[in-house]
Coordinates of C-alpha atoms in Angstrom, one line a residue:
X176 CA -77.4 -142.1 -0.4
X177 CA -73.8 -141.1 -1.2
X178 CA -72.7 -141.9 2.4
X179 CA -74.3 -145.4 2.3
X180 CA -72.8 -146.3 -1.0
X181 CA -69.4 -144.9 0.0
X182 CA -69.4 -146.9 3.3
X183 CA -70.6 -150.0 1.4
X184 CA -67.6 -149.9 -1.0
X185 CA -65.3 -148.9 1.8
X186 CA -64.3 -145.6 0.2
X187 CA -63.0 -142.7 2.3
X188 CA -64.3 -139.2 1.9
X189 CA -60.9 -138.2 0.7
X190 CA -60.9 -140.8 -2.1
X191 CA -64.4 -139.7 -3.3
X192 CA -63.2 -136.1 -3.2
X193 CA -60.2 -136.9 -5.3
X194 CA -62.4 -138.4 -7.9
X195 CA -64.2 -135.1 -8.6
X196 CA -61.6 -132.6 -7.4
X197 CA -63.2 -131.8 -4.0
X198 CA -61.7 -131.8 -0.5
X199 CA -62.6 -134.3 2.2
X200 CA -64.4 -131.6 4.0
X201 CA -66.5 -130.9 0.9
X202 CA -67.6 -134.5 0.7
X203 CA -68.3 -134.5 4.5
X204 CA -70.5 -131.4 4.1
X205 CA -72.4 -133.0 1.1
X206 CA -73.1 -136.1 3.1
X207 CA -74.3 -134.2 6.1
X208 CA -76.7 -132.1 3.9
X209 CA -75.1 -128.8 4.7
X210 CA -73.8 -128.3 1.1
X211 CA -75.5 -128.9 -2.2
X212 CA -73.7 -130.4 -5.3
X213 CA -74.2 -127.6 -7.7
X214 CA -72.9 -129.4 -10.8
X215 CA -74.8 -132.3 -12.3
X216 CA -71.5 -133.5 -13.8
X217 CA -69.9 -133.7 -10.4
X218 CA -72.9 -135.6 -9.0
X219 CA -72.9 -137.9 -12.0
X220 CA -69.2 -138.7 -11.6
X221 CA -69.6 -139.4 -7.8
X222 CA -72.6 -141.7 -8.7
X223 CA -70.5 -143.5 -11.4
X224 CA -67.5 -143.8 -9.1
X225 CA -69.5 -145.4 -6.3
X226 CA -71.9 -147.4 -8.5
X227 CA -75.0 -145.4 -7.5
X228 CA -77.9 -145.7 -9.9
X229 CA -78.4 -142.2 -11.3
X230 CA -82.2 -142.3 -10.6
X231 CA -81.4 -142.8 -6.9
X232 CA -79.9 -139.3 -6.9
X233 CA -82.8 -137.7 -8.9
X234 CA -80.9 -137.3 -12.1
X235 CA -83.9 -137.8 -14.4
X236 CA -86.0 -140.8 -15.5
X237 CA -83.6 -142.0 -18.2
X238 CA -81.5 -143.8 -15.7
X239 CA -84.5 -145.5 -14.1
X240 CA -85.7 -146.5 -17.6
X241 CA -82.4 -147.9 -18.4
X242 CA -82.5 -150.1 -15.3
X243 CA -85.8 -151.7 -16.2
X244 CA -85.7 -155.3 -17.7
X245 CA -87.8 -154.2 -20.6
X246 CA -85.4 -151.4 -21.5
X247 CA -82.4 -153.8 -21.3
X248 CA -84.2 -156.3 -23.5
X249 CA -85.0 -153.6 -26.1
X250 CA -81.4 -152.4 -26.2
X251 CA -80.1 -155.9 -26.5
X252 CA -82.4 -156.6 -29.5
X253 CA -81.6 -153.4 -31.4
X254 CA -77.9 -152.3 -31.0
X255 CA -77.6 -148.7 -32.2
X256 CA -75.0 -146.0 -32.0
X257 CA -76.7 -144.6 -28.9
X258 CA -76.5 -148.0 -27.2
X259 CA -72.9 -148.5 -28.1
X260 CA -72.1 -145.1 -26.6
X261 CA -74.1 -145.9 -23.5
X262 CA -72.2 -149.2 -23.2
X263 CA -68.9 -147.3 -23.5
X264 CA -70.0 -144.9 -20.8
X265 CA -70.9 -147.8 -18.5
X266 CA -67.5 -149.4 -19.1
X267 CA -65.8 -146.2 -18.3
X268 CA -67.8 -145.8 -15.1
X269 CA -67.0 -149.4 -14.2
X270 CA -63.3 -148.7 -14.7
X271 CA -63.5 -145.6 -12.5
X272 CA -65.3 -147.7 -9.9
X273 CA -62.7 -150.4 -10.0
X274 CA -59.9 -147.8 -9.8
X275 CA -61.6 -146.1 -6.8
X276 CA -62.1 -149.4 -5.0
X277 CA -58.8 -151.0 -5.7
X278 CA -56.5 -148.0 -5.6
X279 CA -57.9 -145.8 -2.9
X280 CA -60.0 -148.0 -0.8
X281 CA -58.4 -151.3 0.1
X282 CA -61.8 -152.8 0.6
X283 CA -60.6 -156.4 1.2
X284 CA -63.2 -158.8 2.3
X285 CA -65.3 -156.4 4.4
X286 CA -68.8 -155.5 3.2
X287 CA -70.0 -153.8 6.4
X288 CA -72.0 -150.7 5.6
X289 CA -70.5 -148.2 8.0
X290 CA -67.8 -148.3 10.6
X291 CA -69.7 -149.9 13.5
X292 CA -67.5 -151.1 16.2
X293 CA -63.9 -152.0 15.7
X294 CA -64.5 -155.6 16.2
X295 CA -67.4 -155.7 13.8
X296 CA -65.5 -153.8 11.1
X297 CA -62.5 -156.0 11.3
X298 CA -64.5 -159.2 11.1
X299 CA -64.4 -161.1 7.9
X300 CA -67.6 -161.4 5.8
X301 CA -68.1 -165.1 6.9
X302 CA -68.2 -163.9 10.6
X303 CA -70.8 -161.2 9.9
X304 CA -74.3 -162.7 9.7
X305 CA -75.6 -159.4 8.3
X306 CA -73.2 -159.3 5.3
X307 CA -75.6 -160.8 2.7
X308 CA -78.4 -158.5 3.9
X309 CA -76.1 -155.4 3.8
X310 CA -75.0 -156.3 0.3
X311 CA -78.5 -156.8 -1.0
X312 CA -79.4 -153.2 0.0
X313 CA -77.2 -152.0 -2.8
X314 CA -77.2 -155.0 -5.0
X315 CA -80.8 -156.3 -4.7
X316 CA -81.4 -159.9 -5.6
X317 CA -84.2 -160.7 -8.1
X318 CA -87.6 -161.3 -6.6
X319 CA -90.8 -162.8 -8.0
X320 CA -94.3 -162.1 -6.7
X321 CA -95.9 -164.9 -4.7
X322 CA -99.2 -165.3 -2.8
X323 CA -99.8 -163.5 0.4
X324 CA -100.1 -166.8 2.2
X325 CA -96.7 -168.0 1.0
X326 CA -95.2 -164.6 1.8
X327 CA -96.7 -164.8 5.4
X328 CA -95.1 -168.3 5.7
X329 CA -91.7 -167.0 4.6
X330 CA -92.0 -164.1 7.0
X331 CA -92.9 -166.4 9.9
X332 CA -89.9 -168.6 9.1
X333 CA -87.6 -165.6 9.2
X334 CA -89.2 -164.5 12.5
X335 CA -88.5 -168.0 14.0
X336 CA -84.9 -167.7 12.9
X337 CA -84.6 -164.4 14.7
X338 CA -86.4 -165.6 17.8
X339 CA -84.2 -168.7 17.9
X340 CA -81.0 -166.5 17.7
X341 CA -80.0 -168.1 14.4
X342 CA -78.6 -165.0 12.9
X343 CA -76.4 -166.4 10.2
X344 CA -79.4 -168.3 8.7
X345 CA -81.6 -165.2 9.0
X346 CA -79.0 -163.1 7.3
X347 CA -78.9 -165.5 4.4
X348 CA -82.7 -165.7 4.1
X349 CA -83.4 -161.9 4.3
X350 CA -82.3 -160.8 0.8
X351 CA -84.7 -163.3 -0.9
X352 CA -87.5 -162.6 1.6
X353 CA -87.2 -158.8 1.1
X354 CA -87.0 -159.2 -2.7
X355 CA -90.1 -161.5 -2.8
X356 CA -92.1 -159.2 -0.5
X357 CA -91.3 -156.1 -2.6
X358 CA -92.1 -157.9 -5.8
X359 CA -95.4 -159.1 -4.4
X360 CA -96.3 -155.6 -3.2
X361 CA -95.4 -154.1 -6.6
X362 CA -97.7 -156.6 -8.4
X363 CA -100.6 -156.1 -6.0
X364 CA -103.3 -153.5 -5.7
X365 CA -105.8 -152.4 -3.1
X366 CA -106.0 -154.3 0.2
X367 CA -103.6 -157.0 -1.1
X368 CA -101.0 -154.3 -1.7
X369 CA -101.4 -153.0 1.8
X370 CA -101.0 -156.4 3.3
X371 CA -97.9 -157.0 1.2
X372 CA -96.5 -153.6 2.4
X373 CA -96.9 -154.8 6.0
X374 CA -94.8 -157.9 5.0
X375 CA -92.2 -155.6 3.4
X376 CA -92.1 -153.5 6.6
X377 CA -91.6 -156.5 8.9
X378 CA -88.9 -157.9 6.6
X379 CA -87.0 -154.7 7.0
X380 CA -87.7 -154.8 10.8
X381 CA -85.9 -158.1 11.0
X382 CA -83.1 -156.7 8.9
X383 CA -82.8 -153.7 11.2
X384 CA -82.8 -156.0 14.3
X385 CA -80.0 -158.0 12.7
X386 CA -78.0 -154.9 11.7
X387 CA -78.3 -153.5 15.2
X388 CA -77.0 -156.7 16.7
X389 CA -74.0 -156.6 14.4
X390 CA -73.4 -152.8 15.1
X391 CA -73.9 -152.1 11.4
X392 CA -75.0 -148.6 10.2
X393 CA -77.0 -150.4 7.5
X394 CA -79.7 -150.2 10.3
X395 CA -80.4 -146.6 9.2
X396 CA -81.3 -147.7 5.7
X397 CA -83.4 -150.7 6.8
X398 CA -85.2 -148.9 9.5
X399 CA -86.1 -146.1 7.1
X400 CA -87.5 -148.6 4.6
X401 CA -89.4 -150.4 7.3
X402 CA -91.1 -147.2 8.4
X403 CA -91.9 -146.1 4.9
X404 CA -93.5 -149.5 4.1
X405 CA -95.3 -149.6 7.4
X406 CA -96.9 -146.2 6.8
X407 CA -98.1 -147.3 3.4
X408 CA -99.6 -150.4 4.9
X409 CA -102.0 -148.5 7.0
X410 CA -101.6 -151.1 9.8
X411 CA -100.6 -149.7 13.3
X412 CA -98.9 -153.0 14.3
X413 CA -96.1 -152.9 11.6
X414 CA -95.9 -149.1 12.2
X415 CA -95.1 -149.8 15.9
X416 CA -92.5 -152.4 14.9
X417 CA -90.9 -149.9 12.5
X418 CA -91.0 -147.0 14.9
X419 CA -89.3 -149.2 17.6
X420 CA -86.4 -150.3 15.5
X421 CA -85.8 -146.8 14.1
X422 CA -85.7 -145.5 17.7
X423 CA -83.2 -148.1 18.6
X424 CA -81.0 -147.0 15.7
X425 CA -81.4 -143.4 16.8
X426 CA -80.3 -144.4 20.3
X427 CA -77.2 -146.1 19.1
X428 CA -76.3 -142.9 17.2
X429 CA -76.6 -140.9 20.4
X430 CA -79.9 -139.3 19.6
X431 CA -81.6 -140.5 22.8
X432 CA -83.9 -137.6 23.5
X433 CA -85.3 -137.6 20.0
X434 CA -85.8 -141.3 20.1
X435 CA -87.6 -141.2 23.5
X436 CA -89.9 -138.5 22.2
X437 CA -90.6 -140.4 19.0
X438 CA -91.4 -143.6 20.9
X439 CA -93.6 -141.8 23.5
X440 CA -95.6 -140.1 20.8
X441 CA -96.1 -143.3 18.9
X442 CA -97.2 -145.1 22.0
X443 CA -99.6 -142.4 22.9
X444 CA -101.1 -142.3 19.4
X445 CA -102.0 -146.1 19.5
X446 CA -105.7 -146.7 19.6
X447 CA -107.5 -149.9 18.9
X448 CA -108.8 -150.0 15.4
X449 CA -112.3 -151.3 14.7
X450 CA -112.3 -155.0 14.9
X451 CA -108.8 -155.1 16.4
X452 CA -108.4 -156.6 19.9
X453 CA -107.6 -154.1 22.7
X454 CA -104.9 -156.6 23.8
X455 CA -102.9 -155.9 20.6
X456 CA -102.9 -152.1 21.3
X457 CA -101.9 -152.5 24.9
X458 CA -99.1 -154.9 24.0
X459 CA -97.7 -152.6 21.3
X460 CA -97.8 -149.7 23.8
X461 CA -95.9 -151.8 26.4
X462 CA -93.2 -152.7 23.9
X463 CA -92.7 -149.1 22.9
X464 CA -92.6 -147.9 26.5
X465 CA -90.0 -150.5 27.5
X466 CA -87.8 -149.5 24.6
X467 CA -88.3 -145.8 25.4
X468 CA -87.4 -146.4 29.0
X469 CA -84.1 -148.1 28.1
X470 CA -83.4 -145.4 25.6
X471 CA -83.9 -142.7 28.2
X472 CA -81.7 -144.6 30.7
X473 CA -78.9 -144.7 28.0
X474 CA -79.1 -141.0 27.8
X475 CA -79.0 -140.6 31.6
X476 CA -82.6 -139.5 32.0
X477 CA -83.3 -141.4 35.2
X478 CA -86.7 -140.0 36.2
X479 CA -88.0 -140.4 32.6
X480 CA -86.8 -144.0 32.4
X481 CA -88.3 -145.0 35.7
X482 CA -91.6 -143.3 34.9
X483 CA -91.8 -145.1 31.5
X484 CA -91.0 -148.5 33.1
X485 CA -93.7 -148.0 35.7
X486 CA -96.2 -147.2 33.0
X487 CA -95.1 -150.2 31.0
X488 CA -95.5 -152.5 34.0
X489 CA -99.0 -151.2 34.8
X490 CA -100.1 -151.5 31.2
X491 CA -98.6 -155.1 30.9
X492 CA -100.6 -156.1 34.0
X493 CA -103.8 -155.1 32.2
X494 CA -103.1 -157.5 29.3
X495 CA -105.1 -160.7 29.5
X496 CA -103.1 -163.9 29.4
X497 CA -99.6 -162.4 30.1
X498 CA -99.3 -164.3 33.4
X499 CA -100.2 -167.8 32.3
X500 CA -100.4 -167.8 28.5
X501 CA -98.2 -166.9 25.6
X502 CA -97.6 -163.1 25.9
X503 CA -98.8 -160.7 23.3
X504 CA -96.4 -158.1 21.7
X505 CA -94.9 -156.8 18.6
X506 CA -93.2 -158.8 15.8
X507 CA -89.8 -159.3 17.6
X508 CA -90.6 -158.5 21.2
X509 CA -93.2 -159.5 23.7
X510 CA -95.2 -157.5 26.3
X511 CA -95.3 -159.2 29.7
X512 CA -94.3 -158.4 33.3
X513 CA -91.2 -160.6 32.9
X514 CA -90.2 -158.6 29.9
X515 CA -90.7 -155.3 31.8
X516 CA -88.5 -156.7 34.7
X517 CA -85.8 -157.5 32.2
X518 CA -85.9 -154.0 30.9
X519 CA -85.5 -152.7 34.4
X520 CA -82.3 -154.7 34.6
X521 CA -80.8 -153.1 31.5
X522 CA -82.2 -149.6 32.3
X523 CA -80.9 -149.5 35.9
X524 CA -77.5 -150.8 34.7
X525 CA -77.3 -148.2 32.0
X526 CA -78.2 -145.5 34.7
X527 CA -75.1 -146.6 36.7
X528 CA -77.0 -148.3 39.5
X529 CA -76.6 -152.0 38.8
X530 CA -77.2 -152.8 42.5
X531 CA -80.8 -151.7 42.1
X532 CA -81.1 -154.2 39.2
X533 CA -80.1 -157.3 41.2
X534 CA -83.5 -158.0 42.7
X535 CA -85.1 -157.9 39.2
X536 CA -82.4 -160.3 37.8
X537 CA -83.3 -162.7 40.5
X538 CA -87.0 -162.3 39.9
X539 CA -87.1 -163.1 36.2
X540 CA -87.7 -166.7 35.3
X541 CA -86.2 -167.4 31.8
X542 CA -89.0 -169.8 31.0
X543 CA -91.5 -166.9 31.3
X544 CA -89.7 -165.1 28.4
X545 CA -91.1 -165.6 24.9
X546 CA -88.2 -167.3 23.0
X547 CA -84.5 -168.0 22.9
X548 CA -83.5 -164.5 21.7
X549 CA -85.3 -163.0 24.6
X550 CA -83.7 -165.4 27.1
X551 CA -80.3 -164.5 25.6
X552 CA -81.1 -160.8 26.0
X553 CA -81.9 -161.4 29.7
X554 CA -78.6 -163.2 30.2
X555 CA -76.8 -160.4 28.4
X556 CA -78.4 -157.8 30.7
X557 CA -77.4 -159.8 33.8
X558 CA -73.9 -160.2 32.5
X559 CA -73.5 -156.5 32.0
X560 CA -75.0 -155.9 35.5
X561 CA -72.6 -158.2 37.2
X562 CA -69.7 -156.8 35.2
X563 CA -70.5 -153.3 36.3
X564 CA -70.7 -154.5 39.9
X565 CA -67.2 -156.0 39.5
X566 CA -68.3 -159.6 39.9
X567 CA -66.2 -161.3 37.2
X568 CA -67.3 -164.8 38.3
X569 CA -71.0 -164.1 37.8
X570 CA -70.3 -162.2 34.6
X571 CA -68.5 -165.2 33.1
X572 CA -71.2 -167.5 34.3
X573 CA -73.8 -165.4 32.5
X574 CA -71.7 -165.4 29.3
X575 CA -71.3 -169.2 29.4
X576 CA -75.1 -169.5 29.9
X577 CA -75.6 -167.3 26.8
X578 CA -73.3 -169.6 24.8
X579 CA -75.3 -172.7 25.9
X580 CA -78.6 -170.9 25.1
X581 CA -77.7 -169.1 21.9
X582 CA -74.2 -169.7 20.6
X583 CA -74.4 -167.0 17.9
X584 CA -75.5 -164.4 20.4
X585 CA -72.3 -164.6 22.4
X586 CA -70.3 -163.9 19.2
X587 CA -71.9 -160.5 18.6
X588 CA -69.6 -157.5 18.7
X589 CA -71.0 -156.2 22.0
X590 CA -70.5 -159.5 23.8
X591 CA -67.1 -160.1 22.3
X592 CA -66.1 -156.6 23.8
X593 CA -67.6 -157.6 27.2
X594 CA -65.6 -160.9 27.1
X595 CA -62.4 -159.0 26.2
X596 CA -62.9 -156.6 29.0
X597 CA -63.3 -159.5 31.4
X598 CA -60.0 -160.8 30.3
X599 CA -58.2 -157.8 31.6
X600 CA -59.9 -157.5 34.9
X601 CA -58.1 -158.6 38.1
X602 CA -58.4 -162.3 39.1
X603 CA -58.2 -165.6 37.3
X604 CA -61.3 -167.2 35.8
X605 CA -60.6 -170.8 34.6
X606 CA -61.7 -171.3 31.1
X607 CA -62.1 -167.6 30.2
X608 CA -59.3 -167.5 27.8
X609 CA -60.5 -170.6 25.9
X610 CA -64.0 -169.1 25.9
X611 CA -62.7 -165.8 24.5
X612 CA -60.9 -167.6 21.6
X613 CA -63.9 -169.8 20.9
X614 CA -66.3 -166.8 20.7
X615 CA -63.9 -164.6 18.7
X616 CA -63.1 -162.1 21.4
X617 CA -59.5 -163.1 21.3
X618 CA -57.4 -164.3 18.4
X619 CA -56.2 -167.9 18.7

């Protein structure tokens, strides 16, 4: 919690340590969980300095009570010596926060939670589609309960924004969607609460997908919340969604072996619930296996990656309707032979054998993929494949195809980096410099 709030404000470990008389190494040890904060006073000062609600750090129920609307209303109606003292303490804490942020941090306009890539960290808020969502993790927007049908409609709209690669609109919509889903869950009981929990989980799944695309460490927080809500929902489909995005976050942090094991265990545990179509279970398993395969490939586990891809392909071929109809799958990914072929491209490229990926790149028909985001992913994979093969012309052609298909996709940190790399490779590609400026890979 301390780490997430510190990164949100932009504070360095040294600045936080100076606030309470500790060294940078002490704060680092506290954040990594290898050292406990023995003094409640020290923990309270850290919380006040970073703006962390005391209840978030387990400092009693008083803080939680003080944050409730009813509590605030009562205090406002009956000012006493105690409330005046509390107000003074809040003002002092606010002063400390402002001093910490303004004096030691130099936060500027960035609100990215975590370092991410250099390009992402340096981007202004307006260029980061995830900025509003990141901010809402620490400064939640108010939410009001709604009906489950209206909540489902809002979730479907957000899903369409993601599937259409409209990331800025998705980032703006997510804070309200998450707040509404959580308020609906909190106001519900029984089966209605479980269904609302599933909506909460999938809202955070979308938030994690967006954070991952922007290389934001906020993905850790959103993935954790997705998994927690999914477990409480009792529904295996949101649980599979949440497990997948958490594993992606683990992979990006270098924990590939743990992520592969987690995905494989989750896929193996999937069984069709009573009344649930077998198709749904098979599709969820395919999605988890594909993600596990690419994760294994990213960690250099060639035999594991290829075995998982083979299992995914065999399972996908058992799903009715994947050849001629709309493919089944999880919330943000489909399960089809075309999708498996796409994952072979990315996995073989990650394994350092892009030449083996070429036949699969030629086999995939973009129209067979589920939506715009998936087509953009296929084009991204082929761009990386051609780049690793040293074919700058085909790499640039794939990048331009991404821009035509999904303009916001090509502005993601990973693709800006790929574009920048292409600028400094031998040979001249007409229009590349203009493309780099247009997509933010090069300053104008």
